[in-house]
XYZ file of C-alpha atoms in Angstrom:
703
model
C -6.899 -17.108 17.765
C -6.122 -13.331 17.742
C -3.866 -11.893 20.387
C -4.726 -9.049 22.614
C -4.870 -5.738 20.785
C -1.424 -4.070 20.947
C -1.179 -1.019 23.284
C 0.205 1.343 20.794
C 2.923 3.874 21.724
C 1.833 7.218 20.342
C 4.519 9.769 19.274
C 3.912 13.284 18.007
C 4.181 14.334 14.341
C 7.605 15.643 13.660
C 8.225 15.857 9.883
C 11.754 15.214 8.620
C 13.570 13.676 5.781
C 16.536 11.067 6.046
C 18.191 8.164 4.302
C 19.428 4.647 4.788
C 23.036 4.138 5.832
C 24.045 0.848 4.514
C 26.631 -0.575 6.715
C 28.640 -3.161 4.546
C 30.284 -6.068 6.011
C 33.664 -5.086 7.160
C 33.006 -1.276 7.252
C 34.995 0.090 10.003
C 33.625 2.164 12.881
C 35.659 5.215 11.481
C 34.066 4.740 7.984
C 30.422 4.709 9.538
C 31.132 7.813 11.491
C 32.336 9.423 8.299
C 28.948 8.601 6.619
C 27.042 9.963 9.458
C 28.895 13.284 9.207
C 28.070 13.404 5.468
C 24.438 12.862 6.218
C 24.429 15.726 8.506
C 26.165 17.890 5.986
C 23.268 17.046 3.643
C 21.012 18.558 6.095
C 18.886 15.369 6.709
C 17.698 14.384 10.161
C 16.964 10.709 10.438
C 19.288 7.646 9.791
C 17.782 4.168 8.938
C 20.143 1.276 9.438
C 20.044 -2.647 9.070
C 21.530 -4.321 12.044
C 22.402 -7.381 10.237
C 22.649 -10.564 12.434
C 25.490 -11.740 10.265
C 27.593 -8.778 11.160
C 26.902 -8.397 14.869
C 27.067 -12.259 15.379
C 29.870 -13.473 12.989
C 30.415 -16.733 14.945
C 28.402 -18.796 17.354
C 29.867 -17.286 20.540
C 31.111 -14.001 19.076
C 29.318 -10.627 19.262
C 30.583 -7.458 17.497
C 28.645 -4.264 17.541
C 31.378 -1.782 16.782
C 30.157 -0.325 13.690
C 26.705 0.190 15.049
C 27.940 1.609 18.321
C 29.865 4.086 16.305
C 26.586 4.867 14.152
C 24.405 5.463 17.249
C 27.179 7.555 19.041
C 27.871 9.738 16.042
C 24.165 10.297 15.391
C 23.898 11.591 18.905
C 26.835 13.769 18.425
C 25.364 15.218 15.064
C 21.986 15.644 16.457
C 20.326 12.856 14.186
C 17.942 10.144 15.054
C 18.225 6.515 14.277
C 15.527 4.165 12.865
C 16.876 0.686 13.561
C 15.897 -2.360 11.591
C 16.170 -5.726 13.230
C 17.088 -8.859 11.312
C 15.550 -11.930 12.952
C 14.368 -13.714 9.787
C 17.863 -14.075 8.169
C 20.350 -16.185 9.998
C 23.946 -15.643 10.105
C 26.362 -17.389 8.010
C 27.875 -19.544 10.759
C 24.486 -21.345 11.224
C 24.759 -22.877 7.831
C 21.134 -22.584 7.173
C 20.935 -20.293 4.183
C 23.267 -19.210 1.283
C 23.055 -15.440 1.798
C 22.512 -13.089 4.466
C 19.054 -11.823 3.061
C 17.562 -15.341 2.821
C 14.859 -16.338 5.341
C 15.526 -19.210 7.755
C 12.667 -21.522 8.829
C 10.721 -19.202 10.987
C 8.361 -22.158 12.094
C 11.423 -24.124 13.658
C 10.975 -23.328 17.281
C 14.807 -23.606 17.942
C 15.662 -21.220 15.218
C 12.861 -18.788 16.143
C 13.768 -18.765 19.825
C 17.327 -18.123 18.961
C 16.186 -15.297 16.541
C 13.998 -13.599 19.121
C 17.056 -13.864 21.642
C 19.068 -11.954 19.180
C 16.497 -9.269 18.998
C 16.484 -8.927 22.700
C 20.154 -8.652 22.840
C 20.077 -5.743 20.293
C 17.184 -3.899 21.995
C 18.781 -4.284 25.425
C 21.951 -2.715 23.920
C 20.416 0.264 22.265
C 17.025 1.002 23.839
C 18.329 3.701 26.191
C 20.527 5.225 23.569
C 19.557 9.158 23.026
C 19.789 8.737 19.340
C 17.224 5.916 19.011
C 13.933 7.143 17.374
C 12.155 3.735 16.663
C 12.468 0.072 15.595
C 11.530 -1.824 12.499
C 10.655 -5.337 13.403
C 11.040 -6.832 9.895
C 12.355 -5.434 6.678
C 9.657 -5.565 3.889
C 7.972 -8.495 5.579
C 6.722 -11.299 3.447
C 7.819 -14.890 2.849
C 6.539 -17.926 1.004
C 6.291 -20.518 3.684
C 8.122 -23.901 2.902
C 5.985 -27.007 2.969
C 8.045 -28.807 5.604
C 7.428 -30.603 9.048
C 7.809 -27.580 11.061
C 5.153 -25.448 8.939
C 2.906 -28.436 8.605
C 2.694 -28.573 12.528
C 1.902 -24.835 12.731
C -0.492 -25.199 9.901
C -2.540 -27.991 11.547
C -2.767 -25.801 14.857
C -3.947 -22.975 12.603
C -6.648 -24.992 10.996
C -7.949 -26.229 14.249
C -8.291 -22.677 15.435
C -9.723 -21.263 12.341
C -12.347 -24.009 11.822
C -12.956 -24.843 15.453
C -13.985 -28.597 14.748
C -13.391 -31.259 12.076
C -17.141 -31.084 11.204
C -16.818 -27.506 10.173
C -13.581 -28.283 8.266
C -15.415 -31.118 6.545
C -18.138 -28.866 5.089
C -15.612 -27.161 2.881
C -12.979 -29.847 2.012
C -13.210 -32.782 -0.427
C -11.151 -35.089 1.806
C -12.648 -35.423 5.280
C -10.661 -35.856 8.497
C -11.489 -37.114 11.946
C -8.587 -35.385 13.613
C -6.559 -32.222 12.494
C -3.381 -34.162 13.315
C -4.040 -36.631 10.535
C -4.333 -33.645 7.991
C -1.675 -33.580 5.398
C -1.563 -30.945 2.790
C -1.360 -32.456 -0.614
C -0.498 -30.617 -3.886
C -3.348 -30.574 -6.367
C -2.457 -32.253 -9.716
C -5.954 -31.321 -11.096
C -6.213 -28.806 -13.975
C -6.363 -25.270 -12.669
C -10.244 -25.029 -13.321
C -11.062 -27.977 -11.039
C -8.459 -27.400 -8.164
C -9.855 -27.628 -4.659
C -10.549 -24.094 -3.605
C -10.505 -24.898 0.095
C -6.917 -26.242 0.268
C -5.528 -23.324 -1.447
C -7.503 -20.686 0.459
C -6.404 -22.288 3.737
C -2.759 -21.909 2.713
C -3.116 -18.244 1.741
C -4.937 -17.390 5.103
C -2.352 -19.445 6.952
C 0.463 -17.684 5.079
C -0.813 -14.227 6.256
C -1.673 -15.400 9.736
C 1.851 -16.823 10.143
C 3.642 -13.904 9.120
C 1.577 -11.596 11.244
C 2.105 -13.868 14.206
C 5.978 -13.732 13.697
C 5.872 -9.958 13.474
C 3.940 -9.676 16.703
C 6.540 -12.123 18.214
C 9.222 -9.523 17.342
C 7.097 -6.508 18.490
C 6.477 -8.263 21.822
C 10.166 -9.271 22.243
C 11.030 -5.536 21.591
C 8.294 -4.340 24.009
C 9.590 -6.751 26.824
C 12.434 -4.528 27.154
C 11.644 -1.018 25.424
C 8.337 0.629 26.306
C 9.134 3.887 25.137
C 10.285 3.671 21.426
C 7.616 2.776 18.837
C 7.893 -0.284 16.412
C 6.981 0.042 12.727
C 7.194 -1.935 9.644
C 7.680 -1.328 5.945
C 6.131 -3.858 3.694
C 6.893 -3.624 -0.131
C 4.602 -3.859 -3.175
C 1.508 -3.336 -0.945
C -0.386 -2.827 -4.354
C 0.427 -6.223 -5.605
C -1.394 -9.555 -4.783
C 1.266 -11.303 -2.477
C -1.098 -13.142 -0.177
C 0.794 -16.449 -0.982
C 3.861 -14.793 0.496
C 1.897 -13.923 3.597
C 1.817 -10.180 2.684
C -1.221 -8.222 4.084
C -0.345 -4.561 5.184
C -3.888 -4.506 6.831
C -2.923 -7.319 9.176
C 0.654 -6.216 9.616
C -0.745 -2.893 11.039
C -2.161 -4.794 13.896
C 1.245 -5.884 14.985
C 3.012 -2.588 15.186
C 2.581 1.050 16.598
C 2.507 2.590 13.061
C 2.987 1.753 9.366
C 5.719 2.454 6.985
C 6.354 1.392 3.314
C 8.905 0.596 0.833
C 7.910 2.610 -2.180
C 9.981 2.018 -5.416
C 8.219 2.897 -8.709
C 10.296 0.480 -10.747
C 9.199 -2.579 -8.917
C 6.246 -1.660 -6.934
C 4.486 0.082 -9.746
C 5.760 -2.089 -12.665
C 2.173 -2.724 -13.929
C 1.615 1.146 -14.189
C 2.369 2.916 -17.575
C 5.861 4.692 -17.602
C 4.181 8.070 -17.553
C 2.266 7.093 -14.488
C 5.119 6.046 -12.369
C 4.935 8.795 -9.909
C 1.203 8.017 -9.595
C 2.233 4.477 -8.837
C 4.136 5.692 -5.888
C 1.293 7.861 -4.641
C -0.913 4.905 -5.005
C 1.301 2.755 -2.813
C 1.669 5.428 -0.178
C -1.936 6.203 0.035
C -2.739 2.636 0.654
C -0.140 2.558 3.532
C -1.632 5.827 5.109
C -5.041 3.988 4.940
C -3.686 0.924 6.761
C -2.039 2.617 9.828
C -3.659 2.078 13.148
C -1.596 4.835 14.897
C -4.284 7.064 16.666
C -2.858 10.080 15.233
C -2.580 8.509 11.618
C 1.222 8.349 11.944
C 2.890 6.747 8.920
C 6.282 6.839 7.198
C 7.681 6.322 3.732
C 10.533 4.102 5.208
C 12.198 3.520 2.013
C 12.201 4.989 -1.450
C 14.413 5.246 -4.404
C 17.361 7.661 -4.223
C 19.215 6.781 -7.377
C 19.496 4.855 -10.661
C 19.171 1.068 -11.248
C 21.023 -0.083 -14.094
C 21.162 -4.025 -13.400
C 18.514 -4.329 -10.828
C 14.766 -4.322 -10.758
C 12.221 -4.205 -13.571
C 12.313 -0.738 -15.098
C 15.538 1.085 -15.718
C 13.737 3.386 -18.035
C 12.032 5.087 -15.029
C 15.419 5.971 -13.200
C 15.623 8.697 -10.548
C 16.742 12.176 -12.046
C 17.007 15.237 -9.743
C 13.579 16.349 -11.110
C 11.961 12.954 -10.355
C 13.602 13.000 -6.881
C 12.132 16.347 -6.340
C 8.597 15.128 -7.482
C 8.820 11.935 -5.405
C 9.842 13.834 -2.082
C 7.127 16.411 -2.433
C 4.354 13.771 -3.356
C 5.605 11.622 -0.154
C 5.444 14.673 2.083
C 2.078 15.701 0.512
C 0.420 12.235 1.303
C 0.892 13.029 5.091
C 4.038 11.116 5.757
C 5.747 12.204 8.866
C 9.241 10.800 7.912
C 10.548 10.190 4.396
C 13.657 8.065 4.036
C 15.484 7.437 0.872
C 17.480 4.287 -0.230
C 20.269 4.673 0.086
C 22.920 7.297 1.107
C 26.045 5.278 0.422
C 27.039 2.323 -1.768
C 26.172 -1.111 -1.069
C 29.670 -2.476 -1.985
C 28.476 -5.979 -3.314
C 25.625 -8.197 -4.308
C 22.227 -7.137 -5.677
C 21.895 -3.511 -5.995
C 25.594 -2.888 -5.640
C 26.556 0.692 -6.313
C 23.140 1.382 -7.243
C 20.229 3.606 -6.054
C 22.537 5.943 -4.021
C 22.117 9.609 -3.160
C 25.864 10.128 -2.798
C 27.965 9.862 -5.913
C 30.443 7.243 -6.644
C 33.053 10.122 -6.601
C 32.243 10.927 -2.960
C 30.299 14.073 -3.755
C 26.602 14.857 -3.547
C 24.484 13.996 -6.474
C 21.848 16.312 -7.801
C 19.253 14.002 -6.253
C 20.921 14.495 -2.784
C 20.873 18.195 -3.396
C 16.941 18.041 -3.976
C 16.573 16.282 -0.910
C 18.713 18.832 0.963
C 16.572 21.589 -0.550
C 13.156 19.987 0.727
C 14.772 19.498 4.186
C 15.644 23.168 4.344
C 12.063 24.137 3.505
C 10.541 21.953 6.122
C 12.880 23.152 8.611
C 12.113 26.771 7.758
C 8.336 25.970 8.364
C 8.704 23.154 10.951
C 5.697 24.235 13.133
C 3.418 24.300 10.160
C 4.330 20.941 8.830
C 4.029 19.347 12.198
C 0.691 20.654 12.684
C -0.796 19.424 9.433
C -1.832 15.960 8.131
C -3.419 14.567 4.994
C -6.829 16.110 4.009
C -9.803 13.865 4.615
C -10.606 11.732 1.619
C -13.228 12.667 -1.082
C -13.617 9.150 -1.956
C -12.823 5.706 -0.547
C -11.840 2.473 -2.365
C -12.656 -0.958 -0.889
C -9.848 -3.363 -0.594
C -10.838 -7.004 -0.593
C -8.201 -9.558 0.007
C -10.944 -12.152 -0.211
C -11.389 -11.352 -3.792
C -7.573 -10.998 -4.316
C -7.172 -14.540 -3.107
C -9.583 -16.123 -5.502
C -8.051 -14.061 -8.349
C -4.502 -15.119 -7.520
C -4.964 -18.920 -7.937
C -8.206 -19.156 -10.045
C -6.655 -17.026 -12.967
C -3.020 -18.284 -12.450
C -2.938 -20.212 -15.741
C -3.646 -17.078 -17.629
C -0.425 -15.186 -16.647
C -0.252 -11.613 -15.388
C -0.496 -9.636 -18.635
C -2.733 -6.592 -17.436
C -4.184 -6.692 -21.115
C -5.768 -10.073 -20.449
C -8.979 -9.316 -18.458
C -8.652 -12.731 -16.998
C -5.062 -12.200 -15.652
C -3.994 -13.304 -12.208
C -3.972 -9.824 -10.956
C -7.076 -8.246 -12.512
C -8.454 -7.418 -9.159
C -5.329 -5.262 -8.267
C -5.407 -3.767 -11.613
C -9.078 -2.768 -11.035
C -8.201 -1.186 -7.761
C -5.318 0.538 -9.556
C -7.592 1.796 -12.313
C -10.155 3.170 -9.791
C -7.305 5.080 -8.030
C -5.875 6.371 -11.319
C -9.419 7.706 -12.283
C -10.126 9.449 -8.922
C -6.574 10.952 -8.889
C -6.921 12.108 -12.573
C -10.036 13.899 -11.222
C -7.854 15.603 -8.632
C -9.644 13.810 -5.644
C -8.239 12.678 -2.345
C -8.406 8.869 -1.753
C -8.218 6.657 1.086
C -8.644 2.647 1.129
C -10.599 0.424 3.680
C -10.437 -3.295 3.911
C -13.337 -5.685 4.631
C -12.443 -6.017 8.300
C -12.353 -2.332 9.055
C -15.511 -1.839 7.330
C -17.095 -4.507 9.449
C -15.734 -2.813 12.412
C -17.589 0.436 11.548
C -14.468 2.502 10.357
C -16.069 3.885 7.269
C -17.794 7.240 7.596
C -21.649 6.795 7.121
C -21.841 9.532 4.296
C -18.703 8.167 2.524
C -18.416 7.536 -1.282
C -17.049 3.935 -1.815
C -15.828 2.339 -4.937
C -15.896 -1.378 -5.343
C -13.478 -2.201 -8.250
C -14.001 -5.908 -9.647
C -14.604 -7.400 -6.124
C -16.614 -10.461 -6.616
C -15.891 -12.163 -3.230
C -16.453 -10.971 0.383
C -16.041 -12.299 3.839
C -19.085 -13.055 5.947
C -21.259 -10.148 6.945
C -19.607 -7.708 4.303
C -22.686 -7.629 2.061
C -25.022 -6.991 5.051
C -22.537 -4.119 6.179
C -22.653 -2.417 2.730
C -26.484 -2.765 2.656
C -26.422 -0.869 5.929
C -23.866 1.594 4.675
C -26.103 2.594 1.651
C -29.316 2.765 3.341
C -27.659 4.929 6.137
C -26.700 7.467 3.482
C -23.568 6.116 1.906
C -22.975 6.021 -1.892
C -21.575 2.765 -3.329
C -20.242 2.514 -7.042
C -19.488 -1.182 -8.198
C -18.603 -2.663 -11.488
C -17.857 -6.181 -12.528
C -19.418 -9.277 -11.045
C -20.030 -7.605 -7.562
C -20.073 -10.002 -4.628
C -20.657 -13.021 -6.793
C -19.129 -15.465 -4.334
C -18.683 -15.717 -0.461
C -15.243 -16.231 1.180
C -15.110 -19.883 0.458
C -16.116 -19.669 -3.255
C -19.753 -20.441 -3.047
C -22.554 -18.766 -4.824
C -25.538 -18.296 -2.620
C -28.831 -17.066 -3.820
C -29.230 -15.219 -0.480
C -26.167 -13.215 -1.284
C -27.392 -12.569 -4.827
C -30.639 -11.303 -3.401
C -28.987 -8.725 -1.121
C -26.821 -7.431 -4.096
C -30.071 -7.046 -6.211
C -31.808 -5.284 -3.643
C -28.890 -2.754 -3.071
C -28.830 -1.910 -6.918
C -32.641 -2.388 -7.407
C -32.104 -4.587 -10.357
C -31.818 -8.378 -10.765
C -28.688 -9.887 -12.445
C -29.834 -12.233 -15.256
C -26.619 -13.304 -17.245
C -23.258 -12.196 -18.483
C -22.346 -11.732 -22.087
C -18.506 -12.048 -22.807
C -17.499 -9.688 -25.681
C -14.404 -8.791 -27.861
C -12.946 -5.288 -27.426
C -14.781 -2.455 -29.065
C -18.138 -2.405 -27.444
C -19.748 0.750 -25.890
C -22.315 2.213 -23.697
C -23.909 5.401 -23.992
C -25.075 7.839 -21.341
C -24.602 11.382 -19.987
C -23.976 12.504 -23.595
C -20.938 10.277 -23.705
C -19.905 7.126 -25.365
C -17.829 4.882 -23.010
C -15.936 1.626 -23.762
C -16.813 -1.688 -21.977
C -14.401 -4.483 -21.497
C -14.478 -8.293 -21.496
C -18.179 -8.688 -20.778
C -21.369 -6.840 -20.352
C -23.822 -7.831 -17.581
C -27.564 -8.514 -18.568
C -30.314 -7.648 -16.186
C -34.061 -8.255 -15.708
C -36.428 -5.385 -16.319
C -37.590 -5.404 -12.509
C -35.711 -2.154 -12.078
C -38.735 -0.422 -13.273
C -40.602 -1.587 -10.132
C -37.713 -0.612 -7.634
C -37.311 2.873 -9.158
C -33.675 2.159 -10.237
C -32.632 4.620 -12.911
C -30.870 3.626 -16.068
C -27.853 5.862 -16.488
C -26.376 4.274 -19.685
C -27.404 1.742 -22.195
C -25.360 -0.583 -24.510
C -24.799 0.982 -28.033
C -25.693 -2.268 -29.856
C -29.133 -3.044 -28.547
C -30.202 -0.292 -26.103
C -30.188 -2.666 -23.055
C -29.351 -1.157 -19.666
C -25.539 -1.016 -18.867
C -25.379 1.277 -15.668
C -28.074 1.694 -13.090
C -28.445 4.513 -10.223
C -30.528 3.402 -7.321
C -31.721 5.487 -4.484
C -31.838 3.051 -1.685
C -32.750 4.054 1.732
C -30.955 7.502 2.548
C -28.086 6.505 0.023
C -27.271 5.541 -3.400
C -26.067 2.549 -5.068
C -24.518 2.539 -8.695
C -23.870 -0.580 -10.617
C -21.779 -0.506 -13.733
C -22.272 -3.766 -16.015
C -18.629 -4.311 -17.271
C -15.014 -4.345 -16.184
C -14.971 -0.478 -16.051
C -12.090 0.213 -13.804
C -9.943 -2.584 -15.363
C -10.480 -0.897 -18.828
C -9.260 2.358 -17.555
C -6.139 0.840 -16.084
C -5.175 -0.738 -19.408
C -6.656 1.968 -21.734
C -7.067 5.422 -19.916
C -9.628 7.469 -21.757
C -11.241 10.897 -21.163
C -14.765 9.616 -21.880
C -14.691 7.014 -18.983
C -13.119 9.781 -16.648
C -15.899 12.198 -17.544
C -18.693 9.481 -17.082
C -17.371 8.652 -13.510
C -17.260 12.253 -12.731
C -21.046 12.454 -13.679
C -21.707 9.443 -11.460
C -19.903 10.812 -8.241
C -21.768 13.174 -5.907
C -21.140 16.684 -6.479
C -19.729 17.117 -2.741
C -16.521 15.178 -3.498
C -15.427 18.358 -5.540
C -15.818 20.575 -2.629
C -12.778 22.297 -0.889
C -9.422 23.240 -2.412
C -9.348 21.489 -5.780
C -7.217 21.610 -9.106
C -9.583 22.377 -11.878
C -7.407 20.969 -14.651
C -5.716 17.779 -13.029
C -4.192 15.181 -15.295
C -1.638 12.448 -15.167
C 1.297 14.913 -14.898
C -0.461 17.808 -13.143
C -1.376 16.846 -9.492
C -2.218 18.477 -6.225
C -1.469 17.323 -2.685
C -3.070 18.969 0.522
C -2.006 18.958 4.112
C -4.204 20.693 6.573
C -4.752 21.486 10.226
C -8.209 23.046 9.644
C -7.018 26.740 9.591
C -4.155 26.450 7.076
C -3.282 24.056 4.422
C -0.015 23.277 2.757
C -0.763 22.883 -1.047
C 1.929 21.093 -3.131
C 1.521 21.429 -6.989
C 3.474 19.092 -9.154
C 4.028 19.379 -12.840
C 5.817 16.323 -13.664
C 5.760 16.917 -17.540
C 9.456 17.495 -18.466
C 8.528 19.037 -21.847
C 5.619 21.449 -21.103
C 4.966 24.535 -18.960
C 1.347 24.689 -17.799
C -1.006 26.735 -15.681
C -2.443 25.058 -12.576
C -5.994 26.428 -12.132
C -7.075 26.145 -8.494
C -10.430 27.078 -6.693
C -11.459 27.050 -3.064
C -14.824 27.223 -1.447
C -13.484 29.950 1.203
C -11.734 33.253 0.946
C -8.034 33.317 1.758
C -4.448 33.880 0.975
C -2.114 31.579 -0.737
C 1.744 32.122 0.053
C 4.735 30.291 -1.480
C 6.634 28.560 1.412
C 9.960 29.678 -0.278
C 8.693 33.218 -0.730
C 7.407 35.026 -3.568
C 4.082 36.259 -5.188
C 0.978 36.116 -2.828
C -2.468 34.958 -4.195
C -5.778 36.141 -2.896
C -8.403 33.729 -3.127
C -12.228 34.494 -3.415
C -14.648 31.581 -2.901
C -15.338 29.930 -6.041
C -13.197 32.222 -8.207
C -10.476 30.232 -9.998
C -6.669 31.183 -9.662
C -4.089 30.262 -12.259
C -0.597 29.440 -11.098
C 2.319 29.233 -13.677
C 4.155 26.056 -13.575
C 7.534 25.558 -15.417
C 8.672 22.209 -16.793
C 8.996 19.373 -14.112
C 8.479 22.145 -11.522
C 7.062 21.733 -7.768
C 5.737 24.569 -5.887
C 4.674 24.512 -2.212
C 2.344 27.023 -0.735
C 0.371 27.639 2.527
C -3.242 28.705 2.036
C -4.710 30.499 5.014
C -8.474 30.901 5.427
C -9.756 34.349 5.882
C -11.008 34.773 9.334
C -14.513 36.486 10.131
C -14.276 40.088 10.020
C -10.829 40.561 8.317
């Protein structure tokens, strides 16, 4: 079923900032050249552009590239590079297929798709040798709900045959048996939510992801058939949300391109986060993307992020982008290790959704304070180019397991409960738990990476890693055994909720439960649903549980598992720590990470800190981190770029840092030098809403 692994084009890190130039329909070549000159005046380096099929192919036999030719030529003249987005998914108006130029055509229609790929090749043939071209994007914010029509049904049957291999295997999991895959017809379920057929829904989710990934690879292969020099990347949006039903999987998308990018917009990608955590929601999205890229050198971009206000579009106008927020956003993106950060958008979209919104350039044709903040950051990068190019994101302190298997069940099983995060049974509670785990680690000042089930099975997790499993109750085949091996080999696993309750098809097997009980050194007996306001006590702390508490047998006394905390109401064990092989497994018997996402509290944060191995707090760390005081670090082993962000608009603070090694810390923009002694804290004064950038240089032996 899987294609041959993509042979990736590797390009060196070259850190730069840029913006989207939105070419409106009927924009003249002269107007496009004017905007390119304005981008150059803003001291930016990269121009992203949508090469709309509707513009370049206005009628069946007519091709019109003039504004895009002008864009490429003027970028070359001004010394700018171009990131070109291809538009195969959305047909031009003359085809009469859709009602708007951003609506998807039927990608499973062979005639349409072959025409779309021919268009892609025409564009690539035209520009692949142009000196200004830097890279391609094969699909803007890839995701689509697949229509249930004859074309998709034909492809679906092919997928089922390849996935199951035989009708006998298919029939093991399906209520309606078949003798041949051609006779299978997907039927909507009219049963109540609790009794719907799992297999049919899971098949469609898996198919949606596979289908979208196949289309992305088709486009990449079409590009590669002509251009073997310039890399291809993709920028999915809302990667932290559960959109499997729309075919969205950044982990699978990464297998179709040379490197990953992302669209990061706090007001719709992070609408489940509290308003004072909007910047953190962006960090979360970007750190997920960094974790997914398969580029050998870890290359990834923030391909699109908010450049201006949103008055009529999107979810949260309250978190619109001011100059200070723009500055925070830029430096947080750079601090994540992104090589290029591009902002949406430089000029005005003159009609439709987002018209005249989210722009860097003012409606009066003058730079906004947001654009000035971007230009300032570009100047700092340029003045320290060699340092930025040589550094990348620091190694993670803690990893978070990302399970699309659990996401899939959560999406359809809890659909009838809605998506209110304050309902512990909402249809995105697994996403919320993962976000809660990230918030906790980030609030502790730790660096975080994510790993999915497939890459864990491929052995991509370091053997001595610390891994969190937030509300993950269903895993693909072999994952439990891999986690058993990980812990016995020296890893640390911290899990809450109904860990590994089911397999990938929704079945509950005693064999799986036995492995889980062995890992944690205690047998799960039952669950006890609870109203809010119940607590466990341990480590001198009183910590709130949520939704339920798990009840265990007392066999932990034989395994040697330690009771770390007990329920306040009756003294029964709530949290266990089990020394297992060379590693440690910790089980928290409630919806711990979900509770923090809905109701952050210091007690839970301190309790997690107690559970974490002390080694995760080694290195350069902020000793007083919180939601609005954060540290990002880039390193090359000898030097580190330290980015301190105080996002509080009302309060001046001191950022207290410590390092394990002697060294010096100098501001990138000039100013007071700090001398570090290993283990001795240093206080850096931070004004309201201020960002500071430093270079830390380790003291060499004998100095």
